[in-house]
Coordinates of C-alpha atoms in Angstrom, one line a residue:
Chain Z
M1 CA -21.8 2.3 -17.1
Q2 CA -23.8 4.2 -20.2
R3 CA -21.9 6.9 -22.4
P4 CA -22.0 9.7 -21.4
R5 CA -23.8 12.4 -22.5
F6 CA -20.3 14.3 -23.0
E7 CA -16.9 14.5 -22.6
L8 CA -15.2 15.3 -19.6
P9 CA -11.7 16.9 -20.2
E10 CA -8.7 15.0 -19.8
A11 CA -7.7 17.4 -16.8
L12 CA -10.3 15.9 -15.0
V13 CA -10.4 12.4 -15.9
M14 CA -6.8 11.9 -14.9
E15 CA -7.8 13.6 -11.4
I16 CA -11.0 10.8 -11.9
L17 CA -8.1 8.4 -12.2
S18 CA -5.1 9.0 -10.4
K19 CA -7.7 8.2 -7.1
L20 CA -7.6 4.7 -8.5
P21 CA -6.0 1.7 -6.6
V22 CA -2.3 0.5 -8.5
K23 CA -4.0 -2.7 -9.5
S24 CA -6.7 -0.9 -11.9
L25 CA -4.2 1.3 -13.4
T26 CA -1.9 -0.8 -14.4
R27 CA -5.1 -3.0 -16.1
F28 CA -6.4 0.4 -17.2
N29 CA -2.5 0.9 -19.2
C30 CA -4.5 -0.5 -22.2
V31 CA -7.2 1.4 -22.5
C32 CA -5.6 4.0 -24.9
K33 CA -2.1 5.1 -25.7
Y34 CA -2.1 8.3 -23.6
W35 CA -3.6 5.9 -20.4
C36 CA -0.3 4.5 -20.6
S37 CA 2.0 7.2 -20.8
S38 CA 0.4 9.1 -18.6
F39 CA 0.2 6.9 -15.8
Q40 CA 4.3 7.1 -16.2
T41 CA 4.7 10.7 -15.7
P42 CA 5.8 12.3 -12.4
H43 CA 3.3 14.4 -12.3
F44 CA 0.7 11.3 -12.2
I45 CA 2.6 8.9 -10.0
S46 CA 2.8 11.9 -7.7
N47 CA -0.8 12.8 -7.1
N48 CA -1.9 9.4 -7.3
Y49 CA 0.7 8.9 -3.8
H50 CA -0.3 11.7 -2.9
N51 CA -4.5 10.4 -3.0
N52 CA -3.0 7.4 -1.4
L53 CA -1.6 9.0 1.8
E54 CA -4.6 11.2 2.5
N55 CA -6.4 8.2 2.4
N56 CA -4.0 6.4 4.3
N57 CA -4.2 3.4 1.4
L58 CA -1.7 1.0 4.3
N59 CA -0.5 -2.1 3.3
L60 CA -0.1 -5.0 6.0
L61 CA 3.3 -7.5 5.1
L62 CA 3.7 -9.4 8.7
S63 CA 7.1 -11.2 8.9
R64 CA 7.0 -14.6 10.6
C65 CA 9.4 -17.7 10.0
D66 CA 8.0 -21.3 10.0
G67 CA 9.4 -23.7 12.3
N68 CA 9.6 -26.4 10.9
T69 CA 12.1 -25.2 7.1
F70 CA 12.9 -21.8 9.0
Q71 CA 12.4 -20.4 5.9
R72 CA 10.4 -16.2 6.2
Y73 CA 7.4 -15.2 4.3
F74 CA 5.3 -12.2 4.5
S75 CA 1.7 -12.2 4.7
Q76 CA -0.3 -9.4 3.7
L77 CA -3.0 -8.5 6.2
S78 CA -6.9 -7.4 4.5
N79 CA -6.5 -3.2 5.9
E80 CA -10.5 -3.7 6.3
K81 CA -11.1 -3.5 10.0
Y82 CA -14.3 -5.6 9.4
Q83 CA -12.3 -8.6 8.6
N84 CA -9.6 -8.5 11.5
Y85 CA -7.0 -8.4 9.6
I86 CA -7.5 -11.8 7.8
V87 CA -4.2 -13.2 5.6
K88 CA -5.1 -12.5 1.6
Q89 CA -2.1 -13.6 0.5
N90 CA 1.2 -14.6 1.3
I91 CA 4.8 -14.2 -0.8
H92 CA 7.7 -15.6 -0.6
L93 CA 11.1 -15.0 -1.7
P94 CA 13.2 -17.5 -2.7
F95 CA 15.6 -14.8 -4.2
F96 CA 17.2 -15.1 -0.9
E97 CA 19.0 -17.6 1.1
D98 CA 16.1 -19.5 3.5
D99 CA 13.8 -17.2 1.6
S100 CA 15.0 -14.4 4.9
P101 CA 16.0 -11.2 3.7
Y102 CA 15.5 -7.8 6.2
V103 CA 12.9 -5.4 5.1
Y104 CA 13.3 -2.0 4.8
G105 CA 11.4 1.2 4.4
A106 CA 8.4 1.7 3.2
C107 CA 9.6 4.6 1.1
H108 CA 7.4 5.9 -1.4
G109 CA 5.6 2.7 -1.2
L110 CA 8.9 1.2 -1.8
L111 CA 10.8 -1.3 0.5
C112 CA 14.2 -2.5 0.4
L113 CA 15.4 -6.2 1.0
L114 CA 19.1 -7.1 2.4
D115 CA 20.6 -10.3 2.6
P116 CA 21.8 -9.9 6.2
L117 CA 25.0 -12.4 5.2
K118 CA 25.1 -12.3 2.0
D119 CA 25.5 -8.6 -0.5
K120 CA 22.5 -9.5 -1.9
A121 CA 19.8 -6.6 -2.5
A122 CA 16.8 -5.8 -4.0
I123 CA 14.1 -2.7 -4.0
W124 CA 10.3 -4.2 -4.5
N125 CA 6.9 -2.4 -5.1
P126 CA 4.9 -4.4 -3.8
S127 CA 1.9 -3.0 -5.3
T128 CA 3.2 -2.6 -8.9
R129 CA 4.8 -5.7 -8.6
E130 CA 8.7 -3.9 -9.7
F131 CA 11.2 -5.8 -8.7
K132 CA 14.8 -4.1 -8.7
I133 CA 18.0 -6.2 -8.1
L134 CA 20.6 -4.2 -6.7
P135 CA 24.2 -5.0 -8.5
P136 CA 26.8 -5.8 -5.7
S137 CA 29.1 -3.6 -3.9
S138 CA 32.4 -4.5 -5.3
I139 CA 34.0 -2.0 -2.3
Q140 CA 37.4 -3.3 -1.2
R141 CA 37.5 -5.4 1.3
P142 CA 40.7 -3.6 4.1
P143 CA 43.1 -5.6 4.6
Y144 CA 43.7 -6.4 8.9
F145 CA 46.9 -6.2 10.4
S146 CA 47.1 -6.8 14.3
P147 CA 50.2 -5.8 16.0
F148 CA 49.4 -8.0 18.9
E149 CA 49.8 -10.8 16.6
E150 CA 52.6 -9.5 13.8
T151 CA 50.2 -10.5 11.2
Y152 CA 47.9 -9.7 9.0
L153 CA 44.3 -11.7 9.6
T154 CA 41.6 -13.5 7.4
L155 CA 38.3 -12.0 6.5
D156 CA 36.1 -15.2 8.0
D157 CA 33.1 -12.9 7.6
V158 CA 31.2 -10.1 6.2
D159 CA 27.7 -9.6 7.5
F160 CA 25.0 -6.9 6.5
N161 CA 23.0 -6.5 10.0
H162 CA 22.0 -2.6 9.7
A163 CA 20.8 -0.4 7.0
A164 CA 18.1 2.1 5.9
F165 CA 16.0 2.4 2.3
G166 CA 14.8 6.8 2.4
F167 CA 14.9 9.1 -0.8
D168 CA 17.0 12.5 -1.1
S169 CA 14.3 14.8 -2.7
K170 CA 17.2 16.8 -3.4
T171 CA 18.6 14.3 -6.6
D172 CA 15.2 12.5 -6.3
D173 CA 17.1 10.0 -6.0
Y174 CA 16.2 6.7 -3.4
K175 CA 19.2 5.5 -1.3
V176 CA 20.2 2.3 0.7
I177 CA 22.9 3.0 2.9
R178 CA 24.0 -0.6 4.7
F179 CA 26.3 -0.2 7.5
V180 CA 28.9 -3.9 6.9
T181 CA 30.8 -5.8 9.8
L182 CA 33.9 -8.0 8.7
T183 CA 35.4 -10.6 11.2
F184 CA 38.7 -10.8 10.7
V185 CA 41.1 -14.1 12.7
N186 CA 43.6 -15.2 12.3
S187 CA 43.3 -18.1 10.3
E188 CA 46.8 -20.2 12.5
E189 CA 44.9 -20.3 15.2
Q190 CA 43.1 -23.3 16.8
Y191 CA 40.4 -21.1 18.6
P192 CA 41.0 -17.8 16.3
H193 CA 39.5 -14.4 18.4
P194 CA 37.6 -12.6 16.5
H195 CA 38.1 -9.4 15.2
F196 CA 35.9 -6.5 14.0
M197 CA 36.4 -3.8 11.6
Y198 CA 33.5 -2.1 9.9
Q199 CA 32.6 -0.3 6.9
V200 CA 29.4 1.7 5.3
E201 CA 28.0 1.8 1.9
L202 CA 25.5 4.0 0.0
Y203 CA 23.7 2.9 -3.4
S204 CA 21.8 5.5 -5.5
L205 CA 19.7 4.3 -7.6
R206 CA 19.7 6.7 -10.3
S207 CA 23.8 5.5 -10.7
N208 CA 22.7 2.2 -9.6
S209 CA 25.8 1.8 -8.1
W210 CA 27.6 1.2 -4.4
Q211 CA 30.1 3.6 -2.7
E212 CA 32.0 3.7 0.6
I213 CA 31.5 6.2 3.1
P214 CA 33.3 7.3 5.9
C215 CA 32.2 5.4 9.2
P216 CA 30.6 6.8 11.7
D217 CA 32.4 6.5 15.8
Y218 CA 29.0 4.6 17.4
K219 CA 27.1 1.8 15.4
P220 CA 23.3 0.3 15.3
T221 CA 23.2 -2.3 18.0
G222 CA 19.1 -2.3 17.8
T223 CA 16.5 -3.1 15.7
T224 CA 13.7 -0.3 14.5
L225 CA 9.9 -1.8 14.3
G226 CA 8.6 -1.4 10.8
N227 CA 10.4 1.6 9.2
N228 CA 13.7 3.3 10.0
Y229 CA 13.5 6.3 7.3
V230 CA 11.8 9.0 8.3
D231 CA 11.8 12.9 6.0
G232 CA 15.0 12.3 4.4
I233 CA 16.8 10.9 7.3
C234 CA 17.7 7.6 8.7
Y235 CA 17.6 6.6 12.0
W236 CA 19.2 3.1 14.3
K237 CA 19.2 2.5 17.7
T238 CA 22.5 2.3 19.1
E239 CA 24.1 2.9 23.0
T240 CA 27.2 4.3 24.2
G241 CA 29.1 3.1 28.6
A242 CA 28.5 -0.6 29.6
Y243 CA 25.7 -2.7 32.0
L244 CA 25.9 0.2 35.0
D245 CA 26.3 3.1 32.8
F246 CA 24.5 2.4 29.9
R247 CA 22.8 5.8 27.6
G248 CA 20.4 4.8 24.7
L249 CA 21.6 6.9 21.7
I250 CA 20.4 7.4 18.0
L251 CA 22.6 7.8 15.2
S252 CA 20.9 9.1 12.3
F253 CA 22.0 9.9 8.6
D254 CA 20.9 12.5 6.4
M255 CA 19.4 11.3 2.7
G256 CA 20.7 14.7 1.6
N257 CA 24.1 15.5 2.3
E258 CA 25.1 11.5 3.7
K259 CA 26.5 12.9 6.9
F260 CA 25.8 11.2 10.1
S261 CA 24.9 12.3 13.9
I262 CA 24.2 11.7 17.4
L263 CA 20.8 12.9 19.3
P264 CA 20.6 11.8 23.1
I265 CA 17.2 10.1 24.7
P266 CA 16.0 12.1 27.3
E267 CA 16.4 10.0 30.8
F268 CA 12.6 11.0 31.2
V269 CA 11.5 8.2 28.1
G270 CA 13.1 5.5 29.9
S271 CA 16.7 3.6 29.1
F272 CA 17.4 0.0 29.1
P273 CA 18.2 -2.1 31.5
E274 CA 14.6 -0.5 32.9
Y275 CA 12.7 0.2 30.3
F276 CA 13.0 -1.3 26.7
V277 CA 13.4 1.7 23.8
N278 CA 12.2 0.6 20.5
L279 CA 12.1 2.9 17.5
L280 CA 9.6 3.4 15.1
V281 CA 8.3 6.5 13.2
F282 CA 4.7 7.6 14.1
N283 CA 2.8 9.8 12.3
G284 CA 5.2 11.5 9.6
S285 CA 7.7 11.9 13.5
L286 CA 10.4 9.7 14.9
G287 CA 9.2 7.9 18.3
A288 CA 9.6 5.3 21.1
I289 CA 7.5 2.6 22.1
V290 CA 8.7 2.2 25.9
Y291 CA 7.5 -0.3 28.1
P292 CA 9.5 -1.8 31.3
T293 CA 11.4 -5.0 30.8
E294 CA 10.3 -6.5 33.8
G295 CA 6.6 -7.4 34.7
I296 CA 4.0 -9.7 33.1
D297 CA 1.5 -6.3 32.8
T298 CA 3.0 -4.6 30.5
S299 CA 2.2 -0.8 29.5
F300 CA 3.1 1.3 26.8
D301 CA 4.3 4.6 26.2
L302 CA 4.7 6.0 22.8
W303 CA 6.7 8.8 22.8
V304 CA 7.4 11.4 19.8
T305 CA 10.7 14.0 18.8
S306 CA 10.4 16.6 16.9
E307 CA 13.6 18.3 16.8
G308 CA 15.1 17.6 19.9
V309 CA 11.6 17.7 21.5
W310 CA 10.4 14.8 23.3
T311 CA 6.6 14.4 24.0
K312 CA 4.9 11.6 25.1
Q313 CA 1.7 11.1 23.0
F314 CA -0.1 8.4 24.9
N315 CA 0.0 5.4 27.0
I316 CA -1.5 2.3 27.0
K317 CA -2.2 0.5 30.1
S318 CA -1.3 -2.7 31.6
I319 CA -2.2 -5.5 28.6
S320 CA -1.4 -8.8 30.3
G321 CA 0.1 -11.4 29.0
V322 CA 1.9 -8.7 26.0
V323 CA 5.1 -9.7 25.4
R324 CA 6.4 -7.0 23.0
P325 CA 5.1 -4.6 20.0
L326 CA 4.8 -5.2 16.8
G327 CA 4.5 -1.5 15.6
F328 CA 0.8 0.2 14.0
G329 CA -1.5 -0.7 11.3
K330 CA -3.7 2.5 10.2
N331 CA -5.3 4.4 12.3
G332 CA -3.2 4.3 15.4
D333 CA -3.7 0.0 15.8
L334 CA -0.9 -1.9 18.1
F335 CA 0.0 -4.4 16.5
L336 CA 0.9 -7.2 19.3
R337 CA 2.9 -10.7 20.1
D338 CA 2.0 -12.2 23.5
A339 CA 3.9 -15.0 25.7
N340 CA 1.4 -17.3 23.6
D341 CA 3.3 -16.1 20.5
E342 CA -0.5 -14.8 19.3
V343 CA 0.0 -12.0 17.4
L344 CA -2.5 -9.3 18.9
V345 CA -3.9 -5.8 18.0
F346 CA -5.3 -3.2 20.4
D347 CA -7.8 -0.7 19.2
A348 CA -6.7 2.4 19.9
S349 CA -10.5 4.0 19.4
T350 CA -12.3 1.3 22.0
Q351 CA -9.6 0.4 23.5
E352 CA -9.7 -3.1 23.0
L353 CA -7.3 -6.1 22.5
K354 CA -8.4 -8.5 19.6
E355 CA -6.4 -11.7 18.8
L356 CA -5.7 -12.8 15.1
E357 CA -6.3 -15.4 13.9
I358 CA -4.0 -15.8 11.5
N359 CA -2.1 -18.7 13.6
T360 CA 0.7 -17.1 14.3
Y361 CA 1.8 -19.6 16.9
L362 CA 1.6 -22.6 14.8
D363 CA 4.8 -24.0 13.8
H364 CA 6.4 -20.7 13.6
H365 CA 9.9 -18.9 15.0
R366 CA 8.4 -16.9 17.6
F367 CA 11.4 -14.2 17.6
A368 CA 11.6 -13.4 14.0
I369 CA 7.4 -11.8 13.6
S370 CA 7.5 -8.0 12.0
L371 CA 5.4 -5.9 10.3
H372 CA 5.5 -3.8 7.4
T373 CA 3.2 -1.3 6.3
Y374 CA 3.6 0.6 2.9
L375 CA 1.5 2.9 0.9
E376 CA 0.4 1.6 -3.3
S377 CA 2.2 4.0 -5.6
L378 CA 2.7 3.9 -9.0
V379 CA 6.5 4.5 -8.6
H380 CA 9.4 3.2 -11.0
I381 CA 12.9 1.3 -9.9
N382 CA 14.2 0.2 -13.1
G383 CA 13.3 -3.0 -12.0
I384 CA 11.6 -6.0 -13.8
Q385 CA 8.1 -7.4 -13.0
E386 CA 8.0 -10.1 -10.5
V387 CA 8.9 -13.2 -11.5
E388 CA 8.5 -16.5 -9.7
K389 CA 12.4 -17.2 -9.0
Y390 CA 12.2 -14.5 -7.1
V391 CA 8.8 -13.7 -6.4
I392 CA 6.2 -16.2 -5.1
R393 CA 2.4 -15.5 -4.4
Q394 CA -0.4 -17.6 -2.9
P395 CA -3.0 -16.0 -2.2
T396 CA -5.4 -17.7 0.1
R397 CA -8.8 -18.8 0.5
N398 CA -9.6 -15.2 2.3
A399 CA -8.6 -13.0 -1.1
S400 CA -11.7 -12.0 -1.9
N401 CA -12.6 -10.5 -5.6
E402 CA -9.9 -7.3 -5.7
Y403 CA -10.5 -5.1 -8.2
Chain Q
M1 CA -27.1 40.2 12.5
G2 CA -24.2 40.1 11.1
S3 CA -22.1 39.0 8.0
T4 CA -23.6 35.5 8.3
S5 CA -26.7 37.0 6.9
T6 CA -24.9 38.3 3.5
K7 CA -26.6 37.7 0.6
I8 CA -25.4 36.6 -2.8
K9 CA -27.2 36.8 -5.6
L10 CA -26.3 33.7 -8.2
R11 CA -26.9 34.1 -11.9
T12 CA -27.5 30.0 -13.9
S13 CA -26.6 29.2 -17.3
D14 CA -30.4 28.9 -17.6
Q15 CA -31.4 32.5 -15.6
K16 CA -32.3 30.6 -12.7
V17 CA -31.3 33.0 -10.1
F18 CA -30.4 31.6 -6.7
E19 CA -29.6 34.0 -3.5
V20 CA -27.7 32.6 -0.7
E21 CA -25.7 33.3 2.7
K22 CA -21.9 34.6 1.6
A23 CA -20.7 32.1 4.0
V24 CA -22.5 28.8 1.7
A25 CA -20.8 30.9 -1.6
V26 CA -17.8 31.9 -0.5
Q27 CA -17.1 27.7 -0.4
S28 CA -16.3 28.1 -4.5
Q29 CA -12.8 30.1 -4.3
T30 CA -14.3 30.9 -8.2
I31 CA -17.3 32.7 -6.4
K32 CA -15.6 34.4 -3.3
Y33 CA -12.8 35.4 -5.8
I34 CA -15.6 37.1 -8.0
Y35 CA -17.6 38.3 -4.9
E36 CA -14.2 40.1 -3.0
N37 CA -12.8 41.8 -6.2
G38 CA -15.8 42.8 -7.9
C39 CA -19.1 44.9 -7.0
P40 CA -20.7 42.9 -3.8
D41 CA -24.4 43.6 -4.5
S42 CA -24.1 43.0 -8.0
V43 CA -25.7 39.4 -9.2
I44 CA -22.4 36.4 -10.2
H45 CA -22.6 34.6 -12.8
V46 CA -21.7 30.7 -13.3
H47 CA -22.8 30.9 -16.8
S48 CA -21.4 27.1 -17.3
V49 CA -23.6 25.7 -14.5
S50 CA -27.8 24.8 -14.8
G51 CA -29.8 25.5 -12.1
D52 CA -30.2 22.0 -11.2
I53 CA -26.5 21.3 -10.7
L54 CA -26.4 24.4 -8.6
S55 CA -29.2 23.6 -6.5
K56 CA -28.0 20.1 -5.2
I57 CA -24.1 22.2 -4.7
L58 CA -25.4 25.1 -2.8
D59 CA -27.5 22.2 -0.6
Y60 CA -23.9 20.6 0.1
C61 CA -22.2 24.0 0.2
K62 CA -24.7 24.8 3.2
K63 CA -24.3 21.3 4.7
H64 CA -20.8 21.5 4.8
V65 CA -20.4 25.5 6.4
N66 CA -23.4 24.1 9.2
S67 CA -22.1 21.2 10.1
A68 CA -17.6 22.8 10.7
A69 CA -19.8 26.4 12.4
G70 CA -21.8 24.1 14.8
K71 CA -25.3 25.5 13.1
E72 CA -25.9 21.7 13.0
D73 CA -25.1 18.5 15.3
I74 CA -23.6 16.1 12.9
S75 CA -20.8 13.8 13.7
P76 CA -18.1 13.5 11.2
E77 CA -19.6 9.9 10.6
E78 CA -23.2 11.2 9.8
L79 CA -21.6 13.7 7.2
Y80 CA -19.7 11.0 5.3
E81 CA -23.1 9.2 5.2
W82 CA -24.7 12.1 4.2
D83 CA -22.3 13.6 1.6
A84 CA -22.3 9.6 0.4
N85 CA -25.8 9.7 -0.2
F86 CA -25.7 13.1 -1.7
V87 CA -23.6 11.4 -4.8
K88 CA -25.6 8.7 -5.1
V89 CA -26.5 10.2 -8.7
D90 CA -26.7 8.6 -12.1
Q91 CA -23.7 9.1 -14.0
N92 CA -24.5 12.0 -16.0
T93 CA -25.2 14.0 -13.2
L94 CA -22.2 13.2 -11.7
F95 CA -20.3 14.1 -14.4
D96 CA -22.3 17.5 -14.4
L97 CA -21.2 17.8 -11.0
I98 CA -17.5 16.9 -11.0
L99 CA -17.7 19.8 -14.3
A100 CA -19.1 22.4 -11.4
A101 CA -17.2 21.6 -9.0
N102 CA -13.7 21.8 -11.0
C103 CA -15.7 25.7 -12.1
L104 CA -16.6 26.7 -9.0
K105 CA -13.0 25.8 -7.8
I106 CA -15.1 23.9 -4.6
E107 CA -12.6 21.1 -3.7
S108 CA -13.6 19.1 -1.0
L109 CA -16.8 18.6 -3.2
L110 CA -14.1 17.5 -7.0
D111 CA -12.8 15.6 -3.7
L112 CA -16.1 13.6 -3.3
T113 CA -17.1 13.3 -6.7
C114 CA -13.8 12.4 -8.4
Q115 CA -13.2 9.1 -5.3
T116 CA -16.9 8.4 -6.4
V117 CA -16.7 8.1 -9.5
A118 CA -13.1 6.0 -9.7
N119 CA -14.7 3.5 -7.2
M120 CA -17.4 3.0 -9.8
I121 CA -14.5 2.1 -12.1
K122 CA -11.8 0.6 -10.1
G123 CA -13.3 -3.0 -11.1
K124 CA -14.0 -2.4 -13.9
R125 CA -12.6 -3.9 -17.6
P126 CA -11.2 -1.8 -20.1
E127 CA -13.7 -2.5 -23.1
E128 CA -16.3 -0.9 -20.2
I129 CA -14.0 2.2 -19.4
R130 CA -13.7 2.5 -22.9
T131 CA -17.3 3.2 -23.2
T132 CA -17.9 5.6 -19.8
F133 CA -15.0 8.0 -21.2
N134 CA -16.2 7.8 -24.6
I135 CA -12.3 7.0 -25.6
K136 CA -11.2 5.8 -29.1
N137 CA -8.5 2.5 -29.2
D138 CA -5.4 3.5 -30.6
Y139 CA -3.6 0.2 -29.8
T140 CA -3.2 -2.4 -32.5
I141 CA -4.4 -5.4 -32.2
E142 CA -1.0 -6.9 -31.8
A143 CA -0.1 -3.7 -29.3
E144 CA -3.2 -4.0 -26.8
E145 CA -2.4 -8.2 -26.3
A146 CA 1.5 -7.2 -25.5
V147 CA 0.3 -4.4 -22.8
R148 CA -2.4 -7.0 -21.9
R149 CA 0.1 -9.7 -21.3
E150 CA 2.6 -7.1 -19.8
N151 CA 0.0 -6.6 -17.5
K152 CA -1.4 -10.0 -17.3
W153 CA -1.6 -10.2 -13.3
A154 CA -3.8 -6.7 -13.0
F155 CA -6.5 -9.1 -14.7
D156 CA -6.6 -12.6 -13.1
M157 CA -9.5 -10.9 -10.7
L158 CA -8.7 -13.4 -8.2
G159 CA -4.8 -13.0 -8.1
G160 CA -3.8 -16.4 -9.4
V161 CA -5.1 -18.2 -12.0
G162 CA -5.3 -22.3 -12.0
T163 CA -6.5 -22.2 -7.8
M164 CA -8.8 -23.4 -7.3
V165 CA -12.1 -21.9 -5.9
I166 CA -15.7 -23.5 -4.6
E167 CA -18.2 -20.8 -3.8
E168 CA -21.5 -21.1 -2.7
L169 CA -23.7 -18.7 -5.1
A170 CA -26.3 -17.5 -3.5
D171 CA -28.0 -16.8 -7.3
D172 CA -30.6 -18.9 -8.1
T173 CA -29.4 -20.0 -11.2
M174 CA -26.0 -21.1 -9.8
S175 CA -25.2 -23.5 -7.3
K176 CA -21.4 -23.8 -7.6
C177 CA -18.4 -22.3 -9.8
V178 CA -15.4 -24.6 -9.8
T179 CA -12.3 -23.8 -11.7
N180 CA -10.2 -26.6 -13.2
T181 CA -7.6 -25.3 -15.6
K182 CA -5.9 -22.5 -16.3
S183 CA -8.4 -21.6 -19.5
R184 CA -11.3 -23.4 -18.5
V185 CA -13.7 -22.8 -15.9
C186 CA -16.7 -25.8 -15.4
V187 CA -20.1 -23.4 -13.6
I188 CA -22.2 -26.5 -11.8
A189 CA -25.6 -25.0 -11.8
A190 CA -28.9 -26.9 -11.1
N191 CA -28.9 -29.6 -12.8
Q192 CA -27.0 -28.6 -15.7
I193 CA -22.5 -27.9 -15.8
V194 CA -21.9 -25.3 -18.1
M195 CA -18.6 -25.6 -19.9
M196 CA -16.9 -22.6 -20.5
R197 CA -14.6 -23.5 -23.2
S198 CA -12.0 -20.9 -23.5
I199 CA -12.3 -17.8 -21.0
S200 CA -10.2 -15.9 -23.7
K201 CA -12.9 -16.1 -26.3
L202 CA -15.4 -15.7 -23.5
A203 CA -14.4 -11.4 -23.5
N204 CA -17.3 -10.7 -26.5
K205 CA -19.5 -13.7 -25.9
K206 CA -23.1 -13.8 -25.2
S207 CA -24.0 -17.1 -25.7
I208 CA -22.1 -20.2 -24.0
D209 CA -22.3 -23.9 -24.5
V210 CA -24.3 -26.0 -22.4
Y211 CA -24.3 -29.6 -20.9
K212 CA -26.7 -31.2 -19.3
Q213 CA -25.6 -33.9 -16.2
P214 CA -27.3 -36.9 -17.2
Q215 CA -29.9 -39.1 -14.6
N216 CA -27.4 -41.6 -14.7
P217 CA -23.5 -40.4 -13.6
T218 CA -22.0 -43.5 -15.4
T219 CA -23.3 -41.9 -19.1
P220 CA -21.3 -38.8 -20.4
R221 CA -22.0 -35.5 -20.7
I222 CA -24.4 -34.8 -23.2
K223 CA -24.3 -31.7 -25.2
E224 CA -27.9 -30.2 -24.4
S225 CA -27.8 -29.0 -29.1
V226 CA -25.7 -28.3 -30.9
K227 CA -27.3 -24.7 -31.1
Q228 CA -26.2 -22.8 -28.6
R229 CA -28.2 -20.8 -25.9
N230 CA -28.1 -17.8 -24.8
V231 CA -27.9 -17.0 -21.1
G232 CA -28.5 -13.7 -19.5
T233 CA -26.0 -10.2 -19.2
G234 CA -26.1 -11.5 -15.7
F235 CA -24.6 -14.6 -15.5
I236 CA -21.7 -13.6 -17.9
E237 CA -20.5 -10.6 -14.8
L238 CA -21.1 -13.4 -11.7
F239 CA -18.9 -15.3 -14.0
F240 CA -16.2 -12.5 -14.4
H241 CA -16.8 -11.3 -10.8
F242 CA -15.2 -14.3 -9.8
K243 CA -12.5 -16.0 -12.1
C244 CA -10.9 -14.9 -15.3
K245 CA -8.6 -13.9 -17.9
M246 CA -10.1 -10.8 -19.2

């Protein structure tokens, strides 16, 4: 490029720069001091994120589990359709036990990683490679007195199985909400009967601390496909009633006023045991993919809900051999897993089903495949740059010359 | 005929007058405001835009108005391609278009032109960026080094220093490019091995040492000459394109 005849005014230069990928902007930090500080301003970060949102610069992370080592890793897939979603790099997270965190988000390009068995958590911006380790919650675990056994029970296990990550726009704060399951047993008994107790913990990035909040009546029971946060509210699948009286429900938590609610799922949407109802976020709304539990030719209904009204967006007819959905990628492409543990993509525009050449079936633990998507963003989280102790990136031979 | 045939007169900085349909002209929020708040018959001065640039901009506005109104049978993909061709202009014209689109407040054109420049610069090195935008580097050498070190990953073209990369190159002069260590690159070109001594010193280097592969593979490689041989920038660009720390 040549030296220009004139200079563009600062505001227009920033307008151009806000359309750049995060990697380019990171490199251009050393162009001059003014640029470096401009890239850190909330205004620039917001413009850049808005551009990524407009252009749907979605990155895809396929989480899978190595069947030999039982270690989880993430494969970043190319987001170019013509490249057939080849794997560009594999990311390992040795910060977590067995490299296996649960992934929540993304929210503004940030992901939240939680260890389901230990009080270990992190917030991660994979675009800027910033990694923020959360402090332990240090919340007191309550004692459990069993009136039947007339003794205090011993705390045997603490699990963190359900959580969500989102944004409180009123306080400009990122929050993590985590459900804690406490298992108590009578240590005197040889085969003790477990007693459960629950707590809910809420983390705020601004205060960098956890607090306990009152536990709702319903606890989450299902996992969501990908992100379970949208527009200020987190969602989990829950249920009531026994097998014959079963009713699927949605538990919601408002990040702003920190209150729980219950939303019903109407009969006409579908219900277990005839159907699986998987919650997900679709095009900025809460939705569900509903598909029959029985049968070989699975057809998928996508429902979306807004203010209590459920509308069926579309139906994907009988895809033979497909076992379950993983979630949506770009442009409405639906990722699926089939009976042979292969990952497939259903192209919404051409109605074609394509197999991805990413060798998922080779020595992979089939039930542990999940898809996570995030937009590029510059959002800061007061963390540190990735180090190999926490995050290991391995580009593959398919990694092209990326700017 | 109706309001669609209403014409608006525009006068540019170089005194050229354009008569355009109102629907086309009001794509510019600036012109729209002036027209609606002024005398409808008078000529509107767009004094910061030249005739050449305004002519191009009016082409853009006309295409987009006609496509939106259904006057032209053009699919979204075809319009997208038309836009892509529209911005295939030299850098100065592109910057002129950006300034004009900003001044005339034509949002879609501003987005298009800014995104075009963004795409052109996204793979560049910081030194090239300074040239493009005429920016003075106000970092001290140590401060700049520190910033580069902090953001080191953004300078690794392939995201991993030290990975083995073997590529078949189409270029006549090159046949293979291989990395061996973090700081050296060995390029095998035709019958010659071109060895980079130190990547960090390559930034401003226009010439490199050339090592010739001897006929007999058991004899050690001979440095062709003590003098360094000039290589065209094409090679350096290609090399950077593959793998280096900048």
